Amino acid sequence: MNIVFVGGWASSPSQYPQLAETARFLVPFSEFDPEELPALLEEGGDVLVGWSTGAHILLKECRHLFVRFKKVVLIAPFLSFTDSFPVRLVRGMIQGMDKDPAEVVRSFHENCAEPEPPAYNSKESAALVAGLEYLISSKIEISGKVLLPDLTIVHGNSDRIVRRKAFDKVMTALENVQVVEIEGGHKIPEPELLSIIKG
């Protein structure tokens, strides 16, 4: 099965080791800028997965490419990150990246309900700050209902990063979408993720 996984802010293949063994794992900002993503997905595949910021970028930049995949799964998608996470908190994270970036990243992963946070890579500091700036400004404007092929959106009922009101805005904007509600936080356990992808 050909799977493309577009991660979130400060994500790493080590968070989903089984998936990373076979999937093409793309990390925003450290590996590509959002506007570069369409070119990376042109060939299509079996399953396209976006998590959090990755889901947002896919909805914003790549909706026209969803037809090239048999299935699209968006986990914790949002139209605007600030619908869920106040600008002041994101700016606080940006300021914190100057003082103690490892702690900012560790705290973020903790809020994601990540049991084993990936190690902080100091070489990615500038990319992570660029990602936070992007999350403050990036918004998806959708007028009317959008129908996208074979789309599943997933939300954890105790997600502290993309809260219910932000997820509901995505659900309202999309037509004929399959919604999967799970018990858990922002980071879906790998067995459940694999079940959703292959289901």
PDB file of C-alpha atoms in Angstrom:
ATOM      1  CA  MET A   1       0.000   0.000   0.000  1.00  0.00           C
ATOM      2  CA  ASN A   2       1.341   3.414  -1.012  1.00  0.00           C
ATOM      3  CA  ILE A   3       0.830   5.776   1.956  1.00  0.00           C
ATOM      4  CA  VAL A   4       1.865   9.426   2.253  1.00  0.00           C
ATOM      5  CA  PHE A   5       1.820  10.878   5.773  1.00  0.00           C
ATOM      6  CA  VAL A   6       2.093  14.652   6.242  1.00  0.00           C
ATOM      7  CA  GLY A   7       2.996  15.384   9.845  1.00  0.00           C
ATOM      8  CA  GLY A   8       2.325  18.290  12.156  1.00  0.00           C
ATOM      9  CA  TRP A   9       4.419  20.966  13.821  1.00  0.00           C
ATOM     10  CA  ALA A  10       7.557  19.443  15.416  1.00  0.00           C
ATOM     11  CA  SER A  11       6.516  15.964  14.315  1.00  0.00           C
ATOM     12  CA  SER A  12       8.937  13.127  13.615  1.00  0.00           C
ATOM     13  CA  PRO A  13       8.775   9.690  11.978  1.00  0.00           C
ATOM     14  CA  SER A  14       9.806   8.294  15.376  1.00  0.00           C
ATOM     15  CA  GLN A  15       6.296   9.079  16.649  1.00  0.00           C
ATOM     16  CA  TYR A  16       4.837   6.472  14.282  1.00  0.00           C
ATOM     17  CA  PRO A  17       7.686   3.982  13.717  1.00  0.00           C
ATOM     18  CA  GLN A  18       5.589   1.216  12.144  1.00  0.00           C
ATOM     19  CA  LEU A  19       3.974   3.620   9.696  1.00  0.00           C
ATOM     20  CA  ALA A  20       7.297   5.291   8.913  1.00  0.00           C
ATOM     21  CA  GLU A  21       8.759   1.940   7.822  1.00  0.00           C
ATOM     22  CA  THR A  22       6.519   1.847   4.766  1.00  0.00           C
ATOM     23  CA  ALA A  23       4.945   5.306   4.368  1.00  0.00           C
ATOM     24  CA  ARG A  24       6.449   8.389   2.830  1.00  0.00           C
ATOM     25  CA  PHE A  25       6.677  10.637   5.909  1.00  0.00           C
ATOM     26  CA  LEU A  26       6.755  14.391   5.196  1.00  0.00           C
ATOM     27  CA  VAL A  27       7.404  16.976   7.940  1.00  0.00           C
ATOM     28  CA  PRO A  28       6.320  20.579   7.283  1.00  0.00           C
ATOM     29  CA  PHE A  29       8.743  23.486   7.625  1.00  0.00           C
ATOM     30  CA  SER A  30      11.835  21.366   8.340  1.00  0.00           C
ATOM     31  CA  GLU A  31      11.429  19.453   5.044  1.00  0.00           C
ATOM     32  CA  PHE A  32       9.161  21.609   2.889  1.00  0.00           C
ATOM     33  CA  ASP A  33       7.322  24.918   2.811  1.00  0.00           C
ATOM     34  CA  PRO A  34       3.504  24.674   2.628  1.00  0.00           C
ATOM     35  CA  GLU A  35       3.271  25.930  -0.949  1.00  0.00           C
ATOM     36  CA  GLU A  36       5.731  23.227  -2.052  1.00  0.00           C
ATOM     37  CA  LEU A  37       3.497  20.372  -0.908  1.00  0.00           C
ATOM     38  CA  PRO A  38       1.367  20.044  -4.093  1.00  0.00           C
ATOM     39  CA  ALA A  39       4.468  19.241  -6.148  1.00  0.00           C
ATOM     40  CA  LEU A  40       5.385  16.508  -3.653  1.00  0.00           C
ATOM     41  CA  LEU A  41       1.985  14.839  -4.042  1.00  0.00           C
ATOM     42  CA  GLU A  42       1.487  14.978  -7.806  1.00  0.00           C
ATOM     43  CA  GLU A  43       2.045  11.238  -8.302  1.00  0.00           C
ATOM     44  CA  GLY A  44      -0.826  10.356  -5.963  1.00  0.00           C
ATOM     45  CA  GLY A  45      -1.070   7.004  -4.195  1.00  0.00           C
ATOM     46  CA  ASP A  46      -3.358   4.772  -2.167  1.00  0.00           C
ATOM     47  CA  VAL A  47      -3.763   6.724   1.088  1.00  0.00           C
ATOM     48  CA  LEU A  48      -2.989  10.347   1.949  1.00  0.00           C
ATOM     49  CA  VAL A  49      -2.873  11.186   5.657  1.00  0.00           C
ATOM     50  CA  GLY A  50      -2.475  14.607   7.231  1.00  0.00           C
ATOM     51  CA  TRP A  51      -2.057  15.212  10.953  1.00  0.00           C
ATOM     52  CA  SER A  52      -2.846  18.591  12.523  1.00  0.00           C
ATOM     53  CA  THR A  53      -0.764  21.223  10.689  1.00  0.00           C
ATOM     54  CA  GLY A  54      -0.245  18.671   7.923  1.00  0.00           C
ATOM     55  CA  ALA A  55      -4.026  18.260   7.626  1.00  0.00           C
ATOM     56  CA  HIS A  56      -4.427  22.047   7.480  1.00  0.00           C
ATOM     57  CA  ILE A  57      -1.828  22.421   4.728  1.00  0.00           C
ATOM     58  CA  LEU A  58      -3.440  19.600   2.739  1.00  0.00           C
ATOM     59  CA  LEU A  59      -6.861  21.248   2.982  1.00  0.00           C
ATOM     60  CA  LYS A  60      -5.435  24.634   2.040  1.00  0.00           C
ATOM     61  CA  GLU A  61      -2.964  23.756  -0.713  1.00  0.00           C
ATOM     62  CA  CYS A  62      -3.829  20.292  -2.017  1.00  0.00           C
ATOM     63  CA  ARG A  63      -7.605  19.743  -2.163  1.00  0.00           C
ATOM     64  CA  HIS A  64      -7.397  19.482  -5.949  1.00  0.00           C
ATOM     65  CA  LEU A  65      -5.029  16.499  -5.571  1.00  0.00           C
ATOM     66  CA  PHE A  66      -7.240  14.413  -3.275  1.00  0.00           C
ATOM     67  CA  VAL A  67      -8.717  12.680  -6.341  1.00  0.00           C
ATOM     68  CA  ARG A  68      -5.298  11.140  -7.008  1.00  0.00           C
ATOM     69  CA  PHE A  69      -5.573   9.056  -3.836  1.00  0.00           C
ATOM     70  CA  LYS A  70      -7.992   6.229  -3.092  1.00  0.00           C
ATOM     71  CA  LYS A  71      -8.481   7.495   0.457  1.00  0.00           C
ATOM     72  CA  VAL A  72      -7.706  10.709   2.343  1.00  0.00           C
ATOM     73  CA  VAL A  73      -7.569  10.883   6.149  1.00  0.00           C
ATOM     74  CA  LEU A  74      -7.238  14.192   8.001  1.00  0.00           C
ATOM     75  CA  ILE A  75      -6.477  13.905  11.715  1.00  0.00           C
ATOM     76  CA  ALA A  76      -7.242  16.949  13.896  1.00  0.00           C
ATOM     77  CA  PRO A  77      -7.709  19.294  10.930  1.00  0.00           C
ATOM     78  CA  PHE A  78      -8.449  22.996  11.373  1.00  0.00           C
ATOM     79  CA  LEU A  79      -9.312  25.972   9.172  1.00  0.00           C
ATOM     80  CA  SER A  80      -7.407  28.361  11.435  1.00  0.00           C
ATOM     81  CA  PHE A  81      -5.147  27.268  14.280  1.00  0.00           C
ATOM     82  CA  THR A  82      -6.177  30.326  16.279  1.00  0.00           C
ATOM     83  CA  ASP A  83      -9.782  29.046  16.354  1.00  0.00           C
ATOM     84  CA  SER A  84      -8.447  26.642  18.962  1.00  0.00           C
ATOM     85  CA  PHE A  85      -5.138  27.989  20.219  1.00  0.00           C
ATOM     86  CA  PRO A  86      -5.013  31.710  21.137  1.00  0.00           C
ATOM     87  CA  VAL A  87      -2.507  33.899  19.292  1.00  0.00           C
ATOM     88  CA  ARG A  88      -0.938  34.976  22.609  1.00  0.00           C
ATOM     89  CA  LEU A  89      -0.046  31.355  23.391  1.00  0.00           C
ATOM     90  CA  VAL A  90       1.526  30.820  19.983  1.00  0.00           C
ATOM     91  CA  ARG A  91       3.504  34.052  20.374  1.00  0.00           C
ATOM     92  CA  GLY A  92       4.569  32.824  23.802  1.00  0.00           C
ATOM     93  CA  MET A  93       5.889  29.656  22.167  1.00  0.00           C
ATOM     94  CA  ILE A  94       7.822  31.766  19.637  1.00  0.00           C
ATOM     95  CA  GLN A  95       9.403  33.799  22.450  1.00  0.00           C
ATOM     96  CA  GLY A  96      10.177  30.581  24.306  1.00  0.00           C
ATOM     97  CA  MET A  97      12.020  29.223  21.271  1.00  0.00           C
ATOM     98  CA  ASP A  98      14.652  31.940  21.876  1.00  0.00           C
ATOM     99  CA  LYS A  99      15.175  30.968  25.509  1.00  0.00           C
ATOM    100  CA  ASP A 100      14.597  27.218  25.782  1.00  0.00           C
ATOM    101  CA  PRO A 101      13.421  25.654  22.522  1.00  0.00           C
ATOM    102  CA  ALA A 102      13.757  22.097  23.816  1.00  0.00           C
ATOM    103  CA  GLU A 103      11.326  22.881  26.639  1.00  0.00           C
ATOM    104  CA  VAL A 104       8.825  24.508  24.236  1.00  0.00           C
ATOM    105  CA  VAL A 105       8.830  21.428  22.025  1.00  0.00           C
ATOM    106  CA  ARG A 106       8.677  19.037  25.003  1.00  0.00           C
ATOM    107  CA  SER A 107       5.727  20.921  26.513  1.00  0.00           C
ATOM    108  CA  PHE A 108       3.909  20.928  23.175  1.00  0.00           C
ATOM    109  CA  HIS A 109       4.286  17.174  22.790  1.00  0.00           C
ATOM    110  CA  GLU A 110       3.098  16.716  26.355  1.00  0.00           C
ATOM    111  CA  ASN A 111      -0.071  18.651  25.491  1.00  0.00           C
ATOM    112  CA  CYS A 112      -0.460  16.392  22.455  1.00  0.00           C
ATOM    113  CA  ALA A 113      -0.735  13.406  24.829  1.00  0.00           C
ATOM    114  CA  GLU A 114       2.518  12.089  23.397  1.00  0.00           C
ATOM    115  CA  PRO A 115       3.820   9.358  25.752  1.00  0.00           C
ATOM    116  CA  GLU A 116       7.348   9.407  24.293  1.00  0.00           C
ATOM    117  CA  PRO A 117       8.173  12.848  22.845  1.00  0.00           C
ATOM    118  CA  PRO A 118      10.708  12.799  20.017  1.00  0.00           C
ATOM    119  CA  ALA A 119      14.112  14.304  20.761  1.00  0.00           C
ATOM    120  CA  TYR A 120      14.468  18.008  19.998  1.00  0.00           C
ATOM    121  CA  ASN A 121      16.754  18.763  17.050  1.00  0.00           C
ATOM    122  CA  SER A 122      18.432  22.163  17.460  1.00  0.00           C
ATOM    123  CA  LYS A 123      19.003  22.349  13.690  1.00  0.00           C
ATOM    124  CA  GLU A 124      15.244  22.670  13.220  1.00  0.00           C
ATOM    125  CA  SER A 125      14.785  25.689  15.492  1.00  0.00           C
ATOM    126  CA  ALA A 126      14.379  28.267  12.710  1.00  0.00           C
ATOM    127  CA  ALA A 127      11.978  25.983  10.827  1.00  0.00           C
ATOM    128  CA  LEU A 128       9.882  25.474  13.966  1.00  0.00           C
ATOM    129  CA  VAL A 129       9.628  29.243  14.521  1.00  0.00           C
ATOM    130  CA  ALA A 130       8.591  29.675  10.870  1.00  0.00           C
ATOM    131  CA  GLY A 131       5.930  27.032  11.467  1.00  0.00           C
ATOM    132  CA  LEU A 132       4.546  28.898  14.474  1.00  0.00           C
ATOM    133  CA  GLU A 133       4.427  32.153  12.507  1.00  0.00           C
ATOM    134  CA  TYR A 134       2.569  30.288   9.772  1.00  0.00           C
ATOM    135  CA  LEU A 135       0.043  28.939  12.279  1.00  0.00           C
ATOM    136  CA  ILE A 136      -0.773  32.466  13.441  1.00  0.00           C
ATOM    137  CA  SER A 137      -1.473  33.784   9.953  1.00  0.00           C
ATOM    138  CA  SER A 138      -2.733  30.840   7.880  1.00  0.00           C
ATOM    139  CA  LYS A 139      -6.484  30.598   7.373  1.00  0.00           C
ATOM    140  CA  ILE A 140      -8.617  28.570   4.984  1.00  0.00           C
ATOM    141  CA  GLU A 141     -11.557  30.452   3.519  1.00  0.00           C
ATOM    142  CA  ILE A 142     -14.302  28.118   2.302  1.00  0.00           C
ATOM    143  CA  SER A 143     -17.549  29.497   0.909  1.00  0.00           C
ATOM    144  CA  GLY A 144     -20.362  26.964   0.928  1.00  0.00           C
ATOM    145  CA  LYS A 145     -19.933  23.217   1.345  1.00  0.00           C
ATOM    146  CA  VAL A 146     -16.951  21.514  -0.291  1.00  0.00           C
ATOM    147  CA  LEU A 147     -17.313  17.937  -1.536  1.00  0.00           C
ATOM    148  CA  LEU A 148     -14.043  16.014  -1.495  1.00  0.00           C
ATOM    149  CA  PRO A 149     -13.615  12.369  -2.594  1.00  0.00           C
ATOM    150  CA  ASP A 150     -13.465   9.588   0.025  1.00  0.00           C
ATOM    151  CA  LEU A 151     -12.484  11.834   2.910  1.00  0.00           C
ATOM    152  CA  THR A 152     -12.321  10.809   6.566  1.00  0.00           C
ATOM    153  CA  ILE A 153     -11.707  13.342   9.333  1.00  0.00           C
ATOM    154  CA  VAL A 154     -10.640  12.230  12.800  1.00  0.00           C
ATOM    155  CA  HIS A 155     -10.835  13.936  16.191  1.00  0.00           C
ATOM    156  CA  GLY A 156      -9.810  12.905  19.692  1.00  0.00           C
ATOM    157  CA  ASN A 157     -12.390  13.815  22.322  1.00  0.00           C
ATOM    158  CA  SER A 158      -9.716  15.147  24.708  1.00  0.00           C
ATOM    159  CA  ASP A 159      -7.586  16.937  22.112  1.00  0.00           C
ATOM    160  CA  ARG A 160      -5.985  19.963  23.825  1.00  0.00           C
ATOM    161  CA  ILE A 161      -4.377  21.327  20.649  1.00  0.00           C
ATOM    162  CA  VAL A 162      -7.218  21.266  18.095  1.00  0.00           C
ATOM    163  CA  ARG A 163     -10.283  21.663  20.248  1.00  0.00           C
ATOM    164  CA  ARG A 164     -13.800  20.651  19.325  1.00  0.00           C
ATOM    165  CA  LYS A 165     -14.927  24.088  18.108  1.00  0.00           C
ATOM    166  CA  ALA A 166     -12.073  24.234  15.588  1.00  0.00           C
ATOM    167  CA  PHE A 167     -12.777  20.685  14.371  1.00  0.00           C
ATOM    168  CA  ASP A 168     -16.501  21.471  14.051  1.00  0.00           C
ATOM    169  CA  LYS A 169     -15.720  24.338  11.659  1.00  0.00           C
ATOM    170  CA  VAL A 170     -13.994  21.865   9.347  1.00  0.00           C
ATOM    171  CA  MET A 171     -16.883  19.426   9.633  1.00  0.00           C
ATOM    172  CA  THR A 172     -19.351  22.200   8.757  1.00  0.00           C
ATOM    173  CA  ALA A 173     -17.339  23.255   5.701  1.00  0.00           C
ATOM    174  CA  LEU A 174     -17.144  19.779   4.149  1.00  0.00           C
ATOM    175  CA  GLU A 175     -19.916  17.729   2.569  1.00  0.00           C
ATOM    176  CA  ASN A 176     -20.420  13.962   2.737  1.00  0.00           C
ATOM    177  CA  VAL A 177     -17.369  13.397   4.930  1.00  0.00           C
ATOM    178  CA  GLN A 178     -16.872  10.410   7.220  1.00  0.00           C
ATOM    179  CA  VAL A 179     -16.217  11.521  10.809  1.00  0.00           C
ATOM    180  CA  VAL A 180     -14.328   9.303  13.248  1.00  0.00           C
ATOM    181  CA  GLU A 181     -14.405  10.250  16.931  1.00  0.00           C
ATOM    182  CA  ILE A 182     -11.850   8.557  19.157  1.00  0.00           C
ATOM    183  CA  GLU A 183     -11.052   8.424  22.845  1.00  0.00           C
ATOM    184  CA  GLY A 184      -7.805  10.281  23.317  1.00  0.00           C
ATOM    185  CA  GLY A 185      -5.804  13.413  22.717  1.00  0.00           C
ATOM    186  CA  HIS A 186      -4.093  15.109  19.802  1.00  0.00           C
ATOM    187  CA  LYS A 187      -1.729  12.221  19.102  1.00  0.00           C
ATOM    188  CA  ILE A 188      -3.596   9.096  18.033  1.00  0.00           C
ATOM    189  CA  PRO A 189      -1.977   5.825  19.174  1.00  0.00           C
ATOM    190  CA  GLU A 190      -0.303   4.077  16.255  1.00  0.00           C
ATOM    191  CA  PRO A 191      -2.473   0.900  16.299  1.00  0.00           C
ATOM    192  CA  GLU A 192      -5.620   3.022  16.041  1.00  0.00           C
ATOM    193  CA  LEU A 193      -4.093   5.178  13.308  1.00  0.00           C
ATOM    194  CA  LEU A 194      -3.133   2.108  11.279  1.00  0.00           C
ATOM    195  CA  SER A 195      -6.629   0.697  11.722  1.00  0.00           C
ATOM    196  CA  ILE A 196      -8.188   3.915  10.368  1.00  0.00           C
ATOM    197  CA  ILE A 197      -5.765   4.031   7.427  1.00  0.00           C
ATOM    198  CA  LYS A 198      -6.313   0.406   6.431  1.00  0.00           C
ATOM    199  CA  GLY A 199     -10.012   0.224   7.336  1.00  0.00           C
TER     200      GLY A 199
END
